[in-house]
PDB file of C-alpha atoms in Angstrom:
ATOM      1  CA  UNK A   1      52.693 345.257  65.905  1.00 60.00           C
ATOM      2  CA  UNK A   2      55.300 344.434  68.538  1.00 81.00           C
ATOM      3  CA  UNK A   3      58.204 342.128  67.781  1.00 87.00           C
ATOM      4  CA  UNK A   4      58.427 339.051  70.026  1.00 89.00           C
ATOM      5  CA  UNK A   5      61.816 338.494  71.673  1.00 92.00           C
ATOM      6  CA  UNK A   6      62.832 335.934  70.684  1.00 96.00           C
ATOM      7  CA  UNK A   7      60.519 335.081  67.820  1.00 96.00           C
ATOM      8  CA  UNK A   8      58.993 331.613  68.422  1.00 97.00           C
ATOM      9  CA  UNK A   9      57.498 329.506  65.642  1.00 96.00           C
ATOM     10  CA  UNK A  10      54.193 327.762  65.612  1.00 94.00           C
ATOM     11  CA  UNK A  11      54.315 324.236  67.069  1.00 97.00           C
ATOM     12  CA  UNK A  12      55.692 321.757  64.515  1.00 97.00           C
ATOM     13  CA  UNK A  13      55.368 317.983  64.210  1.00 97.00           C
ATOM     14  CA  UNK A  14      58.132 315.550  63.333  1.00 97.00           C
ATOM     15  CA  UNK A  15      57.196 313.860  60.060  1.00 97.00           C
ATOM     16  CA  UNK A  16      57.404 310.088  59.549  1.00 97.00           C
ATOM     17  CA  UNK A  17      59.726 310.320  56.521  1.00 97.00           C
ATOM     18  CA  UNK A  18      62.232 312.311  58.598  1.00 97.00           C
ATOM     19  CA  UNK A  19      63.041 309.398  60.921  1.00 97.00           C
ATOM     20  CA  UNK A  20      66.262 307.609  60.022  1.00 96.00           C
ATOM     21  CA  UNK A  21      67.387 304.013  60.481  1.00 96.00           C
ATOM     22  CA  UNK A  22      68.565 304.855  64.013  1.00 95.00           C
ATOM     23  CA  UNK A  23      64.957 305.544  64.976  1.00 95.00           C
ATOM     24  CA  UNK A  24      65.302 309.293  65.539  1.00 96.00           C
ATOM     25  CA  UNK A  25      65.102 312.518  63.552  1.00 97.00           C
ATOM     26  CA  UNK A  26      67.725 312.538  60.800  1.00 97.00           C
ATOM     27  CA  UNK A  27      70.220 315.377  61.092  1.00 96.00           C
ATOM     28  CA  UNK A  28      69.065 317.027  57.843  1.00 96.00           C
ATOM     29  CA  UNK A  29      65.561 317.588  59.162  1.00 97.00           C
ATOM     30  CA  UNK A  30      66.716 319.601  62.161  1.00 98.00           C
ATOM     31  CA  UNK A  31      67.749 322.100  59.481  1.00 97.00           C
ATOM     32  CA  UNK A  32      64.289 321.885  57.903  1.00 97.00           C
ATOM     33  CA  UNK A  33      62.768 322.835  61.265  1.00 98.00           C
ATOM     34  CA  UNK A  34      65.228 325.725  61.685  1.00 98.00           C
ATOM     35  CA  UNK A  35      64.475 326.855  58.126  1.00 97.00           C
ATOM     36  CA  UNK A  36      60.699 326.794  58.627  1.00 97.00           C
ATOM     37  CA  UNK A  37      61.075 329.011  61.691  1.00 97.00           C
ATOM     38  CA  UNK A  38      63.411 331.344  59.795  1.00 97.00           C
ATOM     39  CA  UNK A  39      60.799 331.646  57.057  1.00 96.00           C
ATOM     40  CA  UNK A  40      58.244 332.742  59.671  1.00 96.00           C
ATOM     41  CA  UNK A  41      60.692 335.298  61.121  1.00 97.00           C
ATOM     42  CA  UNK A  42      61.644 336.578  57.657  1.00 97.00           C
ATOM     43  CA  UNK A  43      57.937 336.977  56.860  1.00 96.00           C
ATOM     44  CA  UNK A  44      57.601 339.132  59.985  1.00 95.00           C
ATOM     45  CA  UNK A  45      60.468 341.289  58.662  1.00 96.00           C
ATOM     46  CA  UNK A  46      58.749 341.679  55.277  1.00 96.00           C
ATOM     47  CA  UNK A  47      60.804 339.064  53.410  1.00 97.00           C
ATOM     48  CA  UNK A  48      58.287 336.284  52.773  1.00 95.00           C
ATOM     49  CA  UNK A  49      57.094 334.613  49.587  1.00 95.00           C
ATOM     50  CA  UNK A  50      55.401 337.796  48.287  1.00 95.00           C
ATOM     51  CA  UNK A  51      58.714 339.647  48.685  1.00 96.00           C
ATOM     52  CA  UNK A  52      60.426 337.085  46.474  1.00 95.00           C
ATOM     53  CA  UNK A  53      57.656 337.057  43.857  1.00 96.00           C
ATOM     54  CA  UNK A  54      56.993 340.794  43.683  1.00 97.00           C
ATOM     55  CA  UNK A  55      60.404 342.327  44.347  1.00 97.00           C
ATOM     56  CA  UNK A  56      62.721 339.515  43.202  1.00 98.00           C
ATOM     57  CA  UNK A  57      64.697 339.836  46.448  1.00 98.00           C
ATOM     58  CA  UNK A  58      65.343 337.005  48.896  1.00 97.00           C
ATOM     59  CA  UNK A  59      67.536 335.519  51.601  1.00 97.00           C
ATOM     60  CA  UNK A  60      70.283 332.945  50.959  1.00 97.00           C
ATOM     61  CA  UNK A  61      72.024 331.054  53.732  1.00 97.00           C
ATOM     62  CA  UNK A  62      75.802 331.544  53.684  1.00 96.00           C
ATOM     63  CA  UNK A  63      76.898 329.595  56.774  1.00 96.00           C
ATOM     64  CA  UNK A  64      75.302 327.443  59.480  1.00 96.00           C
ATOM     65  CA  UNK A  65      76.607 325.830  62.677  1.00 96.00           C
ATOM     66  CA  UNK A  66      74.257 323.239  64.201  1.00 97.00           C
ATOM     67  CA  UNK A  67      74.670 321.554  67.579  1.00 96.00           C
ATOM     68  CA  UNK A  68      72.625 318.412  68.192  1.00 96.00           C
ATOM     69  CA  UNK A  69      71.810 318.185  71.899  1.00 97.00           C
ATOM     70  CA  UNK A  70      69.059 315.618  72.334  1.00 97.00           C
ATOM     71  CA  UNK A  71      67.293 313.194  69.996  1.00 97.00           C
ATOM     72  CA  UNK A  72      63.864 313.935  68.608  1.00 98.00           C
ATOM     73  CA  UNK A  73      61.407 311.164  67.723  1.00 97.00           C
ATOM     74  CA  UNK A  74      58.275 310.785  65.606  1.00 97.00           C
ATOM     75  CA  UNK A  75      55.806 311.496  68.405  1.00 96.00           C
ATOM     76  CA  UNK A  76      57.525 314.741  69.437  1.00 97.00           C
ATOM     77  CA  UNK A  77      56.192 318.249  68.813  1.00 98.00           C
ATOM     78  CA  UNK A  78      58.593 321.211  68.858  1.00 98.00           C
ATOM     79  CA  UNK A  79      58.840 324.984  68.793  1.00 98.00           C
ATOM     80  CA  UNK A  80      61.772 326.763  67.208  1.00 98.00           C
ATOM     81  CA  UNK A  81      63.035 330.172  68.308  1.00 98.00           C
ATOM     82  CA  UNK A  82      64.794 332.827  66.235  1.00 98.00           C
ATOM     83  CA  UNK A  83      66.978 335.504  67.808  1.00 98.00           C
ATOM     84  CA  UNK A  84      68.483 338.141  65.528  1.00 98.00           C
ATOM     85  CA  UNK A  85      71.989 338.658  66.954  1.00 98.00           C
ATOM     86  CA  UNK A  86      73.328 341.159  64.444  1.00 97.00           C
ATOM     87  CA  UNK A  87      72.832 342.635  60.983  1.00 97.00           C
ATOM     88  CA  UNK A  88      74.273 345.097  58.553  1.00 97.00           C
ATOM     89  CA  UNK A  89      72.846 346.436  55.301  1.00 97.00           C
ATOM     90  CA  UNK A  90      73.179 343.046  53.512  1.00 98.00           C
ATOM     91  CA  UNK A  91      73.518 340.304  56.161  1.00 98.00           C
ATOM     92  CA  UNK A  92      71.721 338.745  59.124  1.00 98.00           C
ATOM     93  CA  UNK A  93      73.293 336.737  61.950  1.00 98.00           C
ATOM     94  CA  UNK A  94      70.755 334.617  63.814  1.00 98.00           C
ATOM     95  CA  UNK A  95      70.681 332.072  66.646  1.00 98.00           C
ATOM     96  CA  UNK A  96      67.957 329.451  66.884  1.00 98.00           C
ATOM     97  CA  UNK A  97      66.893 326.710  69.271  1.00 98.00           C
ATOM     98  CA  UNK A  98      64.643 323.720  68.742  1.00 98.00           C
ATOM     99  CA  UNK A  99      62.798 322.896  71.945  1.00 98.00           C
ATOM    100  CA  UNK A 100      60.404 320.078  72.626  1.00 98.00           C
ATOM    101  CA  UNK A 101      57.004 321.495  73.621  1.00 97.00           C
ATOM    102  CA  UNK A 102      57.842 320.285  77.154  1.00 97.00           C
ATOM    103  CA  UNK A 103      60.731 322.790  77.155  1.00 97.00           C
ATOM    104  CA  UNK A 104      63.878 320.703  76.788  1.00 98.00           C
ATOM    105  CA  UNK A 105      66.547 321.723  74.270  1.00 98.00           C
ATOM    106  CA  UNK A 106      67.024 319.447  71.248  1.00 98.00           C
ATOM    107  CA  UNK A 107      69.347 321.489  68.988  1.00 98.00           C
ATOM    108  CA  UNK A 108      70.810 324.930  68.327  1.00 98.00           C
ATOM    109  CA  UNK A 109      71.787 326.688  65.120  1.00 98.00           C
ATOM    110  CA  UNK A 110      73.708 329.830  64.363  1.00 98.00           C
ATOM    111  CA  UNK A 111      73.567 331.177  60.837  1.00 97.00           C
ATOM    112  CA  UNK A 112      74.735 333.953  58.579  1.00 97.00           C
ATOM    113  CA  UNK A 113      72.307 334.871  55.799  1.00 98.00           C
ATOM    114  CA  UNK A 114      72.722 337.143  52.803  1.00 98.00           C
ATOM    115  CA  UNK A 115      70.139 339.455  51.237  1.00 98.00           C
ATOM    116  CA  UNK A 116      70.133 338.666  47.513  1.00 98.00           C
ATOM    117  CA  UNK A 117      68.855 340.391  44.387  1.00 98.00           C
ATOM    118  CA  UNK A 118      67.721 337.440  42.286  1.00 97.00           C
ATOM    119  CA  UNK A 119      68.373 339.254  38.990  1.00 95.00           C
ATOM    120  CA  UNK A 120      72.093 338.569  39.502  1.00 94.00           C
ATOM    121  CA  UNK A 121      71.911 336.757  41.703  1.00 95.00           C
ATOM    122  CA  UNK A 122      74.052 339.087  43.773  1.00 97.00           C
ATOM    123  CA  UNK A 123      74.226 340.218  47.385  1.00 98.00           C
ATOM    124  CA  UNK A 124      72.353 343.508  47.726  1.00 98.00           C
ATOM    125  CA  UNK A 125      71.355 345.956  50.467  1.00 98.00           C
ATOM    126  CA  UNK A 126      67.954 345.616  52.135  1.00 98.00           C
ATOM    127  CA  UNK A 127      65.401 348.135  50.851  1.00 98.00           C
ATOM    128  CA  UNK A 128      64.660 350.878  53.404  1.00 98.00           C
ATOM    129  CA  UNK A 129      61.228 349.508  54.376  1.00 97.00           C
ATOM    130  CA  UNK A 130      62.618 346.023  55.054  1.00 97.00           C
ATOM    131  CA  UNK A 131      65.721 347.352  56.800  1.00 98.00           C
ATOM    132  CA  UNK A 132      63.422 349.233  59.196  1.00 97.00           C
ATOM    133  CA  UNK A 133      61.719 345.943  60.111  1.00 96.00           C
ATOM    134  CA  UNK A 134      65.088 344.184  60.493  1.00 97.00           C
ATOM    135  CA  UNK A 135      66.229 347.005  62.791  1.00 97.00           C
ATOM    136  CA  UNK A 136      62.998 346.741  64.800  1.00 96.00           C
ATOM    137  CA  UNK A 137      63.543 343.011  65.334  1.00 96.00           C
ATOM    138  CA  UNK A 138      67.188 343.573  66.252  1.00 97.00           C
ATOM    139  CA  UNK A 139      66.189 346.276  68.742  1.00 96.00           C
ATOM    140  CA  UNK A 140      63.631 343.946  70.348  1.00 95.00           C
ATOM    141  CA  UNK A 141      66.185 341.131  70.513  1.00 97.00           C
ATOM    142  CA  UNK A 142      69.016 343.350  71.803  1.00 95.00           C
ATOM    143  CA  UNK A 143      67.593 343.071  75.326  1.00 93.00           C
ATOM    144  CA  UNK A 144      68.034 339.282  75.249  1.00 95.00           C
ATOM    145  CA  UNK A 145      71.279 337.858  76.619  1.00 94.00           C
ATOM    146  CA  UNK A 146      73.836 336.584  74.129  1.00 93.00           C
ATOM    147  CA  UNK A 147      73.158 332.834  73.936  1.00 94.00           C
ATOM    148  CA  UNK A 148      75.854 330.736  75.576  1.00 91.00           C
ATOM    149  CA  UNK A 149      76.115 328.536  72.480  1.00 93.00           C
ATOM    150  CA  UNK A 150      76.481 331.435  70.012  1.00 94.00           C
ATOM    151  CA  UNK A 151      79.892 331.952  68.455  1.00 91.00           C
ATOM    152  CA  UNK A 152      81.044 328.381  68.973  1.00 88.00           C
ATOM    153  CA  UNK A 153      83.686 326.905  66.724  1.00 87.00           C
ATOM    154  CA  UNK A 154      84.380 323.342  65.729  1.00 88.00           C
ATOM    155  CA  UNK A 155      87.554 321.722  66.951  1.00 87.00           C
ATOM    156  CA  UNK A 156      88.952 318.816  68.892  1.00 90.00           C
ATOM    157  CA  UNK A 157      90.043 319.842  72.344  1.00 85.00           C
ATOM    158  CA  UNK A 158      93.143 318.015  73.447  1.00 89.00           C
ATOM    159  CA  UNK A 159      94.432 317.613  76.925  1.00 85.00           C
ATOM    160  CA  UNK A 160      97.859 319.115  77.242  1.00 81.00           C
ATOM    161  CA  UNK A 161     100.487 316.732  78.469  1.00 72.00           C
ATOM    162  CA  UNK A 162     102.794 317.764  81.241  1.00 65.00           C
ATOM    163  CA  UNK A 163     106.411 317.823  80.072  1.00 65.00           C
ATOM    164  CA  UNK A 164     108.388 314.805  81.147  1.00 64.00           C
ATOM    165  CA  UNK A 165     111.011 315.591  83.768  1.00 62.00           C
ATOM    166  CA  UNK A 166     114.547 314.509  83.099  1.00 59.00           C
ATOM    167  CA  UNK A 167     115.012 311.173  84.767  1.00 56.00           C
ATOM    168  CA  UNK A 168     118.517 309.878  84.985  1.00 55.00           C
TER     169      UNK A 168
END
């Protein structure tokens, strides 16, 4: 089976209970959409629900950076992409986008996830069979350009003031 580059989720609906008092998708539920796509991508790499139940191994999220670009509303339908940017023997770095089915960008997310042995719980290396699938996805995604929004940091940009000249 070939690995899609990037992986794209099934189409997802916005649920009524996710709409906040501002009339649009509440910020928390963007993360639910990202997480549902990640679950689909992890399943493709052999780390789905059966993996957790049978092998007592799983994925924990360590860090996430979300950028909210455009509001989503109740009648919208979206797809979420998953691009594996990097990995080592215990971690995955991924970039995701939520796009309206019409193609416009609603939000982006960059995350660092940890492979965890639930008996600890403790961070643990991927088993060889799963690591091979992770490497296959990374190889398929390596041909994709680095997303412009990946690697962003949070800060307040300030305009620098020109030094005042001595006026006498």
